[in-house]
Amino acid sequence: MESADNPTTPERKALWGGRFEGHPQEFTQRFGASLPVDRRMWREDIRGSQAHARMLGRQGVLSKEDVESIVAGLDKVGARIESGEFVWDVEDEDIHMAIERSLTADIGDAGGRLHTARSRNDQVATDARLYAKELALDLADSLLAIRSTLVEVAAKNPGAVMPGYTHMQRAQPVLFAHHMLAYSWMFARDFTRVMAAYDAADTLPLGSAALAGTTYPLDRSYVAEQLGFAAVSQNSLDAVSDRDFLLDLDYACSVGMVHLSRLAEELVLWSTGEFGFVTMSDAYSTGSSIMPQKKNPDFAELVRGKSGRVVGHLVALLVTLKGLPLAYNKDMQEDKEGVFDAVDTLSDCLKVMDGMVATMHINIEAMRADAQGGFMAATDLADYLVGKGLPFRQAHEVVGRIVLECEKADRTLQSLTPSELGGFSDLFDDDAIKAVDIDRVVARRTTVGGTGHDAVAAQLARACELLAKDVSRVKALRG
Ligand code: ARG
């Protein structure tokens, strides 16, 4: 490792070399560089530069020959990066300089004319927006995939009953399909958030130059059209310092991770010996190096654990931007690393959870057995008495006493005979036993969004409808 106070004497001058007599030290050069992070945006940088050059040609700022040479030269640079031949150099501070330097080495003076009427400030904002749009569409695809898995798992298990919880105490029975669909709605909202980030990124900043616009007669709409941007930014100061679209992406990723983390937590619980509702496939489990019997839900735990880091990236970017005066400040170079990691993490976690849900075995009998216990039909038994004319508060009191007695005798509500029930209230008839039948308890929840079988079938149809609509939205944008 080089020591920090060991100055290097670079053979090449920096791109701003004219005003400088000294050279940066290798350590500070590396400290100031963003190349390891932003080289991911090489395709966007090349596309942006080609669009800029073509526009300058149309406007008479660059000659036709220069434009041709730049566009073809950039294609060649791109091919070198793609094939792995491109030599990445620590002296290139960022992807913009790396590509321009390589281009100029290839084509000479024409390469030096590419940066006319442009600054890295509007260039990096353009690249980041193009890249953010791609990332948003990739995330949208992964969200669509997990939604389709959840919908499928729900459709395959229409009658499975499980305990529903509040305060982590058994509350009322619900359909397993209802529980799975709950997550599909969460991921549907995440899809909306990701697409909102896409829309936020869909404005072209190029043409704002360093901060004030430029004296050249630019046709910004033509650049926007070539790059597929829906609009052109209206304020150059805002355009070069706006990172809202990255915040939006970070936020969408954070909420998505929180949703995944909640699902992961449920799967960790459900796969315990105590719950036994699901058995994870071996592909999504690991063993212990010491305890031969162990099958650990490591991947669900990791998803839960990684959510913290992604939420951290959102907070980090908010705090980075908070104190910045207009317009561009170098602090903003710190914007990309966290967002890229947030997107990569959410993308990986969506894939892992999708596979985990698709392959887990659902222990229908175990869920059903637990749904019989815990007095989860108590509300329905009270409703039965309400149906016979008793005010709800009194019905609540009567059933409360029944539960207390059952608890002492270690009995379930379903095991009570008509005469035992009659001991608590004259209003109980022979049909009272139907009130506590677990399938009927579920089926009675017929309101829109309720857990009744028919309501869930209707919900499933609506979830599929929305899914199909969202699939075609992404398809249309990909073109
Ligand atoms: N690497 C820089 C970034 O990511 C590009 C813009 C640099 N602009 C400047 N004036 N130093 O923000």
Short mmCIF file of C-alpha atoms and ligand atoms in Angstrom, two decimals:
data_model
loop_
_atom_site.label_atom_id
_atom_site.label_comp_id
_atom_site.label_asym_id
_atom_site.label_seq_id
_atom_site.Cartn_x
_atom_site.Cartn_y
_atom_site.Cartn_z
CA MET A 1 0.00 0.00 0.00
CA GLU A 2 1.31 3.48 -0.83
CA SER A 3 1.74 5.94 1.98
CA ALA A 4 -0.56 8.95 1.93
CA ASP A 5 2.27 11.48 1.80
CA ASN A 6 4.03 9.91 -1.11
CA PRO A 7 3.25 12.12 -4.08
CA THR A 8 3.11 10.49 -7.47
CA THR A 9 4.10 12.15 -10.68
CA PRO A 10 1.40 11.18 -13.13
CA GLU A 11 2.51 11.18 -16.73
CA ARG A 12 -0.85 12.50 -17.85
CA LYS A 13 -2.43 15.77 -16.91
CA ALA A 14 -5.84 15.88 -15.30
CA LEU A 15 -8.65 17.03 -17.61
CA TRP A 16 -8.67 20.37 -15.81
CA GLY A 17 -4.86 20.46 -15.97
CA GLY A 18 -4.50 23.97 -17.40
CA ARG A 19 -4.98 25.85 -14.16
CA PHE A 20 -2.87 23.50 -12.03
CA GLU A 21 0.88 23.32 -11.42
CA GLY A 22 0.99 20.49 -8.89
CA HIS A 23 -0.36 16.97 -9.22
CA PRO A 24 -2.70 15.26 -6.80
CA GLN A 25 -1.24 12.52 -4.65
CA GLU A 26 -2.31 9.02 -5.46
CA PHE A 27 -4.09 8.70 -2.14
CA THR A 28 -6.14 11.89 -2.54
CA GLN A 29 -6.80 10.96 -6.12
CA ARG A 30 -8.30 7.72 -4.99
CA PHE A 31 -10.15 9.47 -2.16
CA GLY A 32 -11.74 11.89 -4.60
CA ALA A 33 -12.63 9.30 -7.21
CA SER A 34 -16.05 7.81 -7.82
CA LEU A 35 -15.02 5.52 -10.66
CA PRO A 36 -15.35 2.24 -8.71
CA VAL A 37 -18.99 3.15 -8.00
CA ASP A 38 -20.12 5.02 -11.12
CA ARG A 39 -18.50 2.79 -13.75
CA ARG A 40 -21.75 0.85 -13.63
CA MET A 41 -23.28 3.74 -15.57
CA TRP A 42 -20.99 3.40 -18.59
CA ARG A 43 -23.79 2.55 -21.00
CA GLU A 44 -25.78 5.58 -19.90
CA ASP A 45 -22.72 7.83 -20.14
CA ILE A 46 -22.09 6.70 -23.71
CA ARG A 47 -25.73 7.06 -24.73
CA GLY A 48 -25.88 10.53 -23.19
CA SER A 49 -22.68 11.65 -24.94
CA GLN A 50 -23.82 10.33 -28.30
CA ALA A 51 -27.15 12.14 -28.00
CA HIS A 52 -25.34 15.34 -26.97
CA ALA A 53 -22.90 15.11 -29.90
CA ARG A 54 -25.67 14.46 -32.43
CA MET A 55 -27.58 17.46 -31.14
CA LEU A 56 -24.48 19.68 -31.32
CA GLY A 57 -24.05 18.51 -34.91
CA ARG A 58 -27.65 19.37 -35.81
CA GLN A 59 -27.23 22.79 -34.24
CA GLY A 60 -24.08 23.49 -36.23
CA VAL A 61 -21.82 23.55 -33.15
CA LEU A 62 -19.90 20.43 -34.23
CA SER A 63 -19.04 19.38 -37.77
CA LYS A 64 -20.67 16.32 -39.30
CA GLU A 65 -17.30 14.56 -39.38
CA ASP A 66 -16.67 15.24 -35.70
CA VAL A 67 -20.10 13.88 -34.77
CA GLU A 68 -19.57 10.74 -36.80
CA SER A 69 -16.16 10.20 -35.32
CA ILE A 70 -17.45 10.78 -31.75
CA VAL A 71 -20.46 8.49 -32.11
CA ALA A 72 -18.45 5.66 -33.68
CA GLY A 73 -15.58 6.20 -31.24
CA LEU A 74 -17.94 5.95 -28.28
CA ASP A 75 -19.33 2.70 -29.68
CA LYS A 76 -15.79 1.35 -29.74
CA VAL A 77 -15.12 2.46 -26.17
CA GLY A 78 -18.36 0.76 -25.16
CA ALA A 79 -17.34 -2.45 -26.90
CA ARG A 80 -14.02 -2.41 -25.01
CA ILE A 81 -15.80 -1.98 -21.69
CA GLU A 82 -18.29 -4.70 -22.55
CA SER A 83 -15.58 -7.18 -23.49
CA GLY A 84 -13.43 -6.40 -20.45
CA GLU A 85 -10.56 -5.04 -22.55
CA PHE A 86 -11.00 -1.49 -21.29
CA VAL A 87 -8.18 -0.43 -18.97
CA TRP A 88 -9.55 1.22 -15.86
CA ASP A 89 -7.12 3.78 -14.52
CA VAL A 90 -6.97 5.23 -11.00
CA GLU A 91 -6.22 8.60 -12.53
CA ASP A 92 -9.69 8.72 -14.06
CA GLU A 93 -11.80 10.28 -11.37
CA ASP A 94 -15.09 9.03 -12.68
CA ILE A 95 -16.77 7.21 -15.54
CA HIS A 96 -17.26 10.46 -17.48
CA MET A 97 -13.51 11.16 -17.51
CA ALA A 98 -12.56 7.56 -18.16
CA ILE A 99 -14.71 7.39 -21.27
CA GLU A 100 -13.77 10.82 -22.57
CA ARG A 101 -10.07 10.12 -22.07
CA SER A 102 -10.28 6.81 -23.87
CA LEU A 103 -12.31 8.36 -26.69
CA THR A 104 -9.85 11.20 -27.16
CA ALA A 105 -6.93 8.78 -27.17
CA ASP A 106 -8.68 6.99 -30.05
CA ILE A 107 -10.01 9.85 -32.16
CA GLY A 108 -7.93 12.87 -31.18
CA ASP A 109 -9.30 16.43 -31.32
CA ALA A 110 -12.91 15.48 -32.06
CA GLY A 111 -12.96 13.77 -28.64
CA GLY A 112 -11.87 17.03 -27.07
CA ARG A 113 -14.87 18.78 -28.65
CA LEU A 114 -17.45 16.43 -27.11
CA HIS A 115 -17.56 18.33 -23.83
CA THR A 116 -18.59 21.57 -25.56
CA ALA A 117 -21.71 23.09 -23.92
CA ARG A 118 -21.69 20.48 -21.19
CA SER A 119 -20.40 20.05 -17.64
CA ARG A 120 -19.93 16.90 -15.64
CA ASN A 121 -22.62 18.36 -13.39
CA ASP A 122 -25.39 18.00 -15.94
CA GLN A 123 -23.70 14.91 -17.37
CA VAL A 124 -23.70 12.95 -14.10
CA ALA A 125 -27.28 13.99 -13.37
CA THR A 126 -28.30 12.71 -16.81
CA ASP A 127 -26.45 9.42 -16.44
CA ALA A 128 -27.88 8.86 -12.95
CA ARG A 129 -31.42 9.51 -14.19
CA LEU A 130 -31.07 7.15 -17.13
CA TYR A 131 -29.63 4.51 -14.84
CA ALA A 132 -32.26 5.06 -12.14
CA LYS A 133 -34.97 4.49 -14.74
CA GLU A 134 -33.39 1.15 -15.68
CA LEU A 135 -33.04 0.14 -12.04
CA ALA A 136 -36.66 1.06 -11.35
CA LEU A 137 -37.88 -1.12 -14.23
CA ASP A 138 -35.73 -4.05 -13.04
CA LEU A 139 -37.15 -3.72 -9.54
CA ALA A 140 -40.64 -3.45 -11.00
CA ASP A 141 -40.08 -6.79 -12.75
CA SER A 142 -38.93 -8.47 -9.53
CA LEU A 143 -41.93 -7.06 -7.66
CA LEU A 144 -44.24 -8.39 -10.37
CA ALA A 145 -42.60 -11.81 -10.03
CA ILE A 146 -43.10 -12.10 -6.28
CA ARG A 147 -46.68 -10.84 -6.60
CA SER A 148 -47.42 -13.50 -9.15
CA THR A 149 -45.93 -16.18 -6.86
CA LEU A 150 -48.02 -14.99 -3.91
CA VAL A 151 -51.17 -14.96 -6.01
CA GLU A 152 -50.38 -18.47 -7.23
CA VAL A 153 -49.75 -19.83 -3.74
CA ALA A 154 -53.03 -18.25 -2.61
CA ALA A 155 -54.93 -19.73 -5.56
CA LYS A 156 -53.48 -23.20 -4.93
CA ASN A 157 -54.61 -23.25 -1.29
CA PRO A 158 -58.12 -21.80 -1.32
CA GLY A 159 -59.51 -23.56 1.76
CA ALA A 160 -56.55 -23.68 4.16
CA VAL A 161 -57.47 -22.08 7.49
CA MET A 162 -54.91 -20.69 9.90
CA PRO A 163 -54.95 -18.66 13.11
CA GLY A 164 -54.94 -14.89 12.61
CA TYR A 165 -53.15 -12.86 15.27
CA THR A 166 -53.30 -9.50 16.98
CA HIS A 167 -50.66 -8.73 19.63
CA MET A 168 -49.18 -12.08 18.55
CA GLN A 169 -52.12 -13.72 20.37
CA ARG A 170 -54.55 -15.95 18.49
CA ALA A 171 -57.43 -13.70 17.46
CA GLN A 172 -59.69 -15.01 14.67
CA PRO A 173 -59.15 -17.68 12.04
CA VAL A 174 -58.25 -16.48 8.55
CA LEU A 175 -57.60 -18.15 5.24
CA PHE A 176 -53.95 -18.81 4.49
CA ALA A 177 -54.68 -17.41 1.01
CA HIS A 178 -55.86 -14.17 2.64
CA HIS A 179 -52.57 -13.95 4.54
CA MET A 180 -50.50 -14.49 1.36
CA LEU A 181 -52.56 -11.95 -0.57
CA ALA A 182 -51.95 -9.35 2.16
CA TYR A 183 -48.30 -9.37 1.04
CA SER A 184 -49.23 -9.18 -2.61
CA TRP A 185 -50.99 -5.87 -1.92
CA MET A 186 -47.92 -4.57 -0.08
CA PHE A 187 -45.72 -5.42 -3.07
CA ALA A 188 -48.31 -3.85 -5.37
CA ARG A 189 -47.86 -0.58 -3.44
CA ASP A 190 -44.08 -1.02 -3.66
CA PHE A 191 -44.51 -1.30 -7.41
CA THR A 192 -46.32 2.06 -7.37
CA ARG A 193 -43.49 3.61 -5.34
CA VAL A 194 -40.82 2.23 -7.67
CA MET A 195 -42.72 3.60 -10.66
CA ALA A 196 -43.02 6.97 -8.93
CA ALA A 197 -39.22 6.96 -8.65
CA TYR A 198 -39.09 6.14 -12.36
CA ASP A 199 -41.30 9.14 -13.12
CA ALA A 200 -39.22 11.39 -10.86
CA ALA A 201 -36.11 10.42 -12.85
CA ASP A 202 -37.79 10.93 -16.21
CA THR A 203 -36.67 14.54 -16.82
CA LEU A 204 -33.56 15.54 -18.77
CA PRO A 205 -31.05 17.79 -16.96
CA LEU A 206 -28.48 17.87 -19.81
CA GLY A 207 -28.18 21.39 -21.20
CA SER A 208 -28.01 22.93 -17.73
CA ALA A 209 -24.21 22.80 -18.01
CA ALA A 210 -22.36 23.58 -14.78
CA LEU A 211 -25.21 25.52 -13.13
CA ALA A 212 -26.40 28.38 -15.31
CA GLY A 213 -27.17 26.93 -18.72
CA THR A 214 -24.95 27.64 -21.71
CA THR A 215 -24.38 30.18 -24.47
CA TYR A 216 -24.58 27.53 -27.21
CA PRO A 217 -27.84 27.18 -29.16
CA LEU A 218 -28.86 23.80 -27.73
CA ASP A 219 -31.90 21.78 -28.74
CA ARG A 220 -32.63 20.11 -25.45
CA SER A 221 -35.87 18.53 -26.63
CA TYR A 222 -33.97 16.64 -29.32
CA VAL A 223 -31.62 15.23 -26.68
CA ALA A 224 -34.61 14.27 -24.49
CA GLU A 225 -36.26 12.56 -27.43
CA GLN A 226 -33.13 10.54 -28.27
CA LEU A 227 -32.69 9.44 -24.67
CA GLY A 228 -36.36 8.73 -23.99
CA PHE A 229 -36.94 11.39 -21.36
CA ALA A 230 -40.53 12.58 -20.91
CA ALA A 231 -39.56 16.20 -20.15
CA VAL A 232 -36.75 18.75 -20.06
CA SER A 233 -35.77 20.39 -16.76
CA GLN A 234 -36.86 24.00 -16.37
CA ASN A 235 -34.27 25.37 -13.97
CA SER A 236 -30.56 24.74 -14.46
CA LEU A 237 -29.68 25.27 -10.77
CA ASP A 238 -32.31 22.76 -9.70
CA ALA A 239 -31.44 20.35 -12.50
CA VAL A 240 -27.81 19.86 -11.45
CA SER A 241 -28.55 19.64 -7.73
CA ASP A 242 -31.79 17.64 -7.68
CA ARG A 243 -31.37 14.12 -6.32
CA ASP A 244 -35.02 13.63 -5.33
CA PHE A 245 -35.31 10.76 -7.80
CA LEU A 246 -32.61 8.87 -5.90
CA LEU A 247 -34.32 9.60 -2.60
CA ASP A 248 -37.54 8.26 -4.10
CA LEU A 249 -35.75 5.11 -5.18
CA ASP A 250 -34.15 4.73 -1.73
CA TYR A 251 -37.56 5.20 -0.13
CA ALA A 252 -39.21 2.66 -2.41
CA CYS A 253 -36.41 0.20 -1.61
CA SER A 254 -36.70 0.84 2.12
CA VAL A 255 -40.43 0.21 2.24
CA GLY A 256 -40.00 -2.85 0.03
CA MET A 257 -37.36 -4.21 2.41
CA VAL A 258 -39.59 -3.53 5.41
CA HIS A 259 -42.34 -5.56 3.74
CA LEU A 260 -39.93 -8.39 2.91
CA SER A 261 -38.60 -8.27 6.45
CA ARG A 262 -42.09 -8.73 7.90
CA LEU A 263 -42.72 -11.67 5.61
CA ALA A 264 -39.31 -13.10 6.52
CA GLU A 265 -40.13 -12.78 10.22
CA GLU A 266 -43.39 -14.67 9.71
CA LEU A 267 -41.65 -17.45 7.80
CA VAL A 268 -39.01 -17.73 10.54
CA LEU A 269 -41.79 -18.07 13.13
CA TRP A 270 -43.95 -20.39 11.04
CA SER A 271 -41.05 -22.76 10.43
CA THR A 272 -40.32 -23.25 14.15
CA GLY A 273 -41.24 -26.52 15.84
CA GLU A 274 -43.70 -24.53 17.94
CA PHE A 275 -45.68 -23.23 14.94
CA GLY A 276 -44.90 -25.80 12.26
CA PHE A 277 -47.11 -24.04 9.71
CA VAL A 278 -44.56 -24.28 6.91
CA THR A 279 -41.50 -26.35 6.09
CA MET A 280 -38.83 -24.50 4.16
CA SER A 281 -37.37 -26.26 1.17
CA ASP A 282 -33.79 -27.46 1.69
CA ALA A 283 -32.67 -25.01 -0.98
CA TYR A 284 -33.58 -22.12 1.33
CA SER A 285 -32.30 -23.61 4.58
CA THR A 286 -28.92 -24.31 6.12
CA GLY A 287 -27.69 -26.74 8.74
CA SER A 288 -25.62 -26.29 11.86
CA SER A 289 -21.94 -27.15 12.12
CA ILE A 290 -22.52 -28.68 15.56
CA MET A 291 -26.19 -29.63 15.94
CA PRO A 292 -27.04 -32.35 13.42
CA GLN A 293 -30.81 -31.89 13.78
CA LYS A 294 -30.85 -28.19 12.82
CA LYS A 295 -32.50 -26.75 9.71
CA ASN A 296 -32.16 -23.01 9.94
CA PRO A 297 -34.12 -20.40 7.96
CA ASP A 298 -30.90 -18.42 7.31
CA PHE A 299 -32.10 -16.79 4.11
CA ALA A 300 -35.26 -15.40 5.67
CA GLU A 301 -33.16 -14.13 8.57
CA LEU A 302 -30.70 -12.49 6.16
CA VAL A 303 -33.51 -10.73 4.33
CA ARG A 304 -34.77 -9.45 7.69
CA GLY A 305 -31.24 -8.38 8.61
CA LYS A 306 -30.46 -6.62 5.34
CA SER A 307 -33.49 -4.36 5.67
CA GLY A 308 -31.59 -2.29 8.24
CA ARG A 309 -28.85 -1.44 5.79
CA VAL A 310 -31.29 -0.32 3.11
CA VAL A 311 -33.21 1.94 5.47
CA GLY A 312 -29.80 3.34 6.47
CA HIS A 313 -29.09 4.34 2.85
CA LEU A 314 -32.27 6.43 2.73
CA VAL A 315 -31.35 8.26 5.91
CA ALA A 316 -27.75 8.72 4.73
CA LEU A 317 -28.77 10.39 1.48
CA LEU A 318 -31.33 12.62 3.21
CA VAL A 319 -28.64 13.81 5.60
CA THR A 320 -26.05 14.27 2.82
CA LEU A 321 -28.40 16.55 0.89
CA LYS A 322 -29.82 18.41 3.85
CA GLY A 323 -27.15 21.09 4.27
CA LEU A 324 -26.20 21.62 0.62
CA PRO A 325 -26.51 25.07 -0.93
CA LEU A 326 -27.26 25.27 -4.67
CA ALA A 327 -25.98 24.15 -7.02
CA TYR A 328 -23.61 21.18 -7.45
CA ASN A 329 -21.39 20.26 -4.49
CA LYS A 330 -18.94 17.39 -4.45
CA ASP A 331 -20.85 15.91 -1.48
CA MET A 332 -23.33 14.76 -4.10
CA GLN A 333 -20.84 12.26 -5.43
CA GLU A 334 -21.78 10.26 -2.33
CA ASP A 335 -25.32 9.81 -3.69
CA LYS A 336 -24.85 6.71 -5.83
CA GLU A 337 -23.13 4.08 -3.71
CA GLY A 338 -25.98 3.79 -1.20
CA VAL A 339 -28.75 3.79 -3.79
CA PHE A 340 -27.00 1.15 -5.88
CA ASP A 341 -26.60 -1.02 -2.81
CA ALA A 342 -30.23 -0.43 -1.79
CA VAL A 343 -31.45 -1.49 -5.24
CA ASP A 344 -29.09 -4.50 -5.44
CA THR A 345 -30.15 -5.63 -1.98
CA LEU A 346 -33.88 -5.30 -2.61
CA SER A 347 -33.49 -7.02 -5.96
CA ASP A 348 -31.61 -9.99 -4.42
CA CYS A 349 -33.98 -10.23 -1.47
CA LEU A 350 -37.05 -10.22 -3.73
CA LYS A 351 -35.58 -13.11 -5.69
CA VAL A 352 -34.71 -15.08 -2.56
CA MET A 353 -38.11 -14.57 -0.96
CA ASP A 354 -39.91 -15.34 -4.19
CA GLY A 355 -38.13 -18.71 -4.37
CA MET A 356 -38.67 -19.37 -0.68
CA VAL A 357 -42.42 -18.78 -0.88
CA ALA A 358 -42.78 -20.76 -4.11
CA THR A 359 -41.00 -23.82 -2.71
CA MET A 360 -42.10 -23.94 0.95
CA HIS A 361 -44.37 -26.78 2.03
CA ILE A 362 -47.58 -25.59 3.66
CA ASN A 363 -48.64 -27.77 6.57
CA ILE A 364 -52.37 -27.31 6.17
CA GLU A 365 -53.32 -29.73 8.97
CA ALA A 366 -51.05 -28.09 11.54
CA MET A 367 -52.45 -24.64 10.74
CA ARG A 368 -55.98 -25.96 10.92
CA ALA A 369 -55.39 -27.67 14.28
CA ASP A 370 -54.07 -24.41 15.75
CA ALA A 371 -57.01 -22.51 14.27
CA GLN A 372 -59.35 -24.72 16.34
CA GLY A 373 -57.65 -23.74 19.59
CA GLY A 374 -57.28 -20.36 21.23
CA PHE A 375 -61.06 -19.74 21.38
CA MET A 376 -60.91 -17.92 18.07
CA ALA A 377 -64.64 -18.51 17.46
CA ALA A 378 -65.53 -16.51 20.60
CA THR A 379 -66.58 -13.39 18.68
CA ASP A 380 -68.88 -15.52 16.52
CA LEU A 381 -70.44 -17.16 19.55
CA ALA A 382 -71.16 -13.68 20.94
CA ASP A 383 -72.58 -12.67 17.55
CA TYR A 384 -74.86 -15.75 17.74
CA LEU A 385 -76.34 -14.40 20.98
CA VAL A 386 -76.66 -10.95 19.41
CA GLY A 387 -78.66 -12.66 16.65
CA LYS A 388 -80.99 -13.95 19.35
CA GLY A 389 -81.58 -10.42 20.61
CA LEU A 390 -78.97 -10.02 23.35
CA PRO A 391 -77.08 -6.66 23.36
CA PHE A 392 -73.45 -7.20 22.24
CA ARG A 393 -71.92 -6.11 25.58
CA GLN A 394 -73.96 -8.76 27.47
CA ALA A 395 -73.15 -11.39 24.83
CA HIS A 396 -69.45 -10.52 25.25
CA GLU A 397 -69.78 -11.10 29.01
CA VAL A 398 -71.53 -14.49 28.61
CA VAL A 399 -68.95 -15.77 26.12
CA GLY A 400 -66.14 -14.45 28.31
CA ARG A 401 -67.43 -16.71 31.12
CA ILE A 402 -67.64 -19.69 28.73
CA VAL A 403 -64.00 -19.12 27.67
CA LEU A 404 -62.89 -18.90 31.31
CA GLU A 405 -64.58 -22.21 32.16
CA CYS A 406 -63.19 -23.91 29.04
CA GLU A 407 -59.72 -22.68 29.86
CA LYS A 408 -59.91 -24.12 33.38
CA ALA A 409 -61.17 -27.47 32.02
CA ASP A 410 -58.75 -27.46 29.06
CA ARG A 411 -61.65 -27.64 26.58
CA THR A 412 -62.25 -26.01 23.19
CA LEU A 413 -65.40 -24.10 22.26
CA GLN A 414 -66.08 -26.68 19.57
CA SER A 415 -66.19 -29.48 22.18
CA LEU A 416 -69.07 -27.96 24.19
CA THR A 417 -72.41 -29.80 24.04
CA PRO A 418 -75.71 -27.93 23.57
CA SER A 419 -76.64 -28.62 27.18
CA GLU A 420 -73.31 -27.29 28.44
CA LEU A 421 -73.86 -24.12 26.44
CA GLY A 422 -77.43 -23.92 27.75
CA GLY A 423 -75.95 -23.65 31.24
CA PHE A 424 -74.55 -20.22 30.31
CA SER A 425 -77.61 -18.79 28.52
CA ASP A 426 -81.16 -19.88 27.59
CA LEU A 427 -80.63 -18.31 24.18
CA PHE A 428 -78.34 -21.11 23.00
CA ASP A 429 -80.15 -23.63 20.74
CA ASP A 430 -78.88 -26.79 19.07
CA ASP A 431 -77.59 -24.75 16.13
CA ALA A 432 -75.11 -22.90 18.39
CA ILE A 433 -72.46 -25.46 17.56
CA LYS A 434 -72.49 -24.17 13.98
CA ALA A 435 -71.50 -20.74 15.26
CA VAL A 436 -68.13 -22.08 16.37
CA ASP A 437 -67.40 -24.29 13.37
CA ILE A 438 -64.07 -22.96 12.13
CA ASP A 439 -64.87 -23.07 8.39
CA ARG A 440 -68.14 -21.29 8.96
CA VAL A 441 -66.41 -18.70 11.17
CA VAL A 442 -64.13 -17.90 8.25
CA ALA A 443 -66.84 -18.07 5.57
CA ARG A 444 -69.01 -15.54 7.43
CA ARG A 445 -66.48 -12.72 6.83
CA THR A 446 -68.13 -11.76 3.56
CA THR A 447 -67.40 -8.03 3.53
CA VAL A 448 -65.18 -6.68 0.75
CA GLY A 449 -61.60 -7.35 1.87
CA GLY A 450 -62.70 -9.88 4.50
CA THR A 451 -61.31 -13.40 4.90
CA GLY A 452 -64.47 -15.29 3.82
CA HIS A 453 -63.91 -17.79 1.01
CA ASP A 454 -66.01 -15.83 -1.49
CA ALA A 455 -64.51 -12.50 -0.46
CA VAL A 456 -61.00 -13.93 -0.88
CA ALA A 457 -61.89 -15.36 -4.30
CA ALA A 458 -63.05 -11.89 -5.36
CA GLN A 459 -59.89 -10.37 -3.86
CA LEU A 460 -57.74 -12.84 -5.75
CA ALA A 461 -59.43 -11.84 -9.00
CA ARG A 462 -58.76 -8.14 -8.29
CA ALA A 463 -55.12 -8.84 -7.35
CA CYS A 464 -54.68 -10.69 -10.67
CA GLU A 465 -56.32 -7.85 -12.57
CA LEU A 466 -53.97 -5.26 -11.05
CA LEU A 467 -51.01 -7.54 -11.67
CA ALA A 468 -51.88 -7.84 -15.36
CA LYS A 469 -52.28 -4.06 -15.61
CA ASP A 470 -48.89 -3.46 -13.97
CA VAL A 471 -47.22 -6.07 -16.19
CA SER A 472 -48.40 -4.24 -19.30
CA ARG A 473 -47.30 -0.89 -17.86
CA VAL A 474 -43.70 -2.13 -17.58
CA LYS A 475 -43.88 -3.82 -20.98
CA ALA A 476 -45.01 -0.56 -22.60
CA LEU A 477 -42.14 1.38 -20.98
CA ARG A 478 -39.56 -1.16 -22.07
CA GLY A 479 -40.94 -0.78 -25.59
N1 ARG B 1 -18.09 12.17 -10.15
C1 ARG B 1 -18.93 13.31 -9.95
C2 ARG B 1 -20.21 12.90 -9.20
O1 ARG B 1 -20.49 11.75 -9.12
C3 ARG B 1 -19.30 13.92 -11.27
C4 ARG B 1 -19.55 15.37 -11.22
C5 ARG B 1 -18.33 16.12 -10.86
N2 ARG B 1 -18.48 17.53 -11.06
C6 ARG B 1 -17.59 18.35 -10.58
N3 ARG B 1 -17.79 19.61 -10.84
N4 ARG B 1 -16.58 17.97 -9.86
O2 ARG B 1 -20.89 13.73 -8.66
#
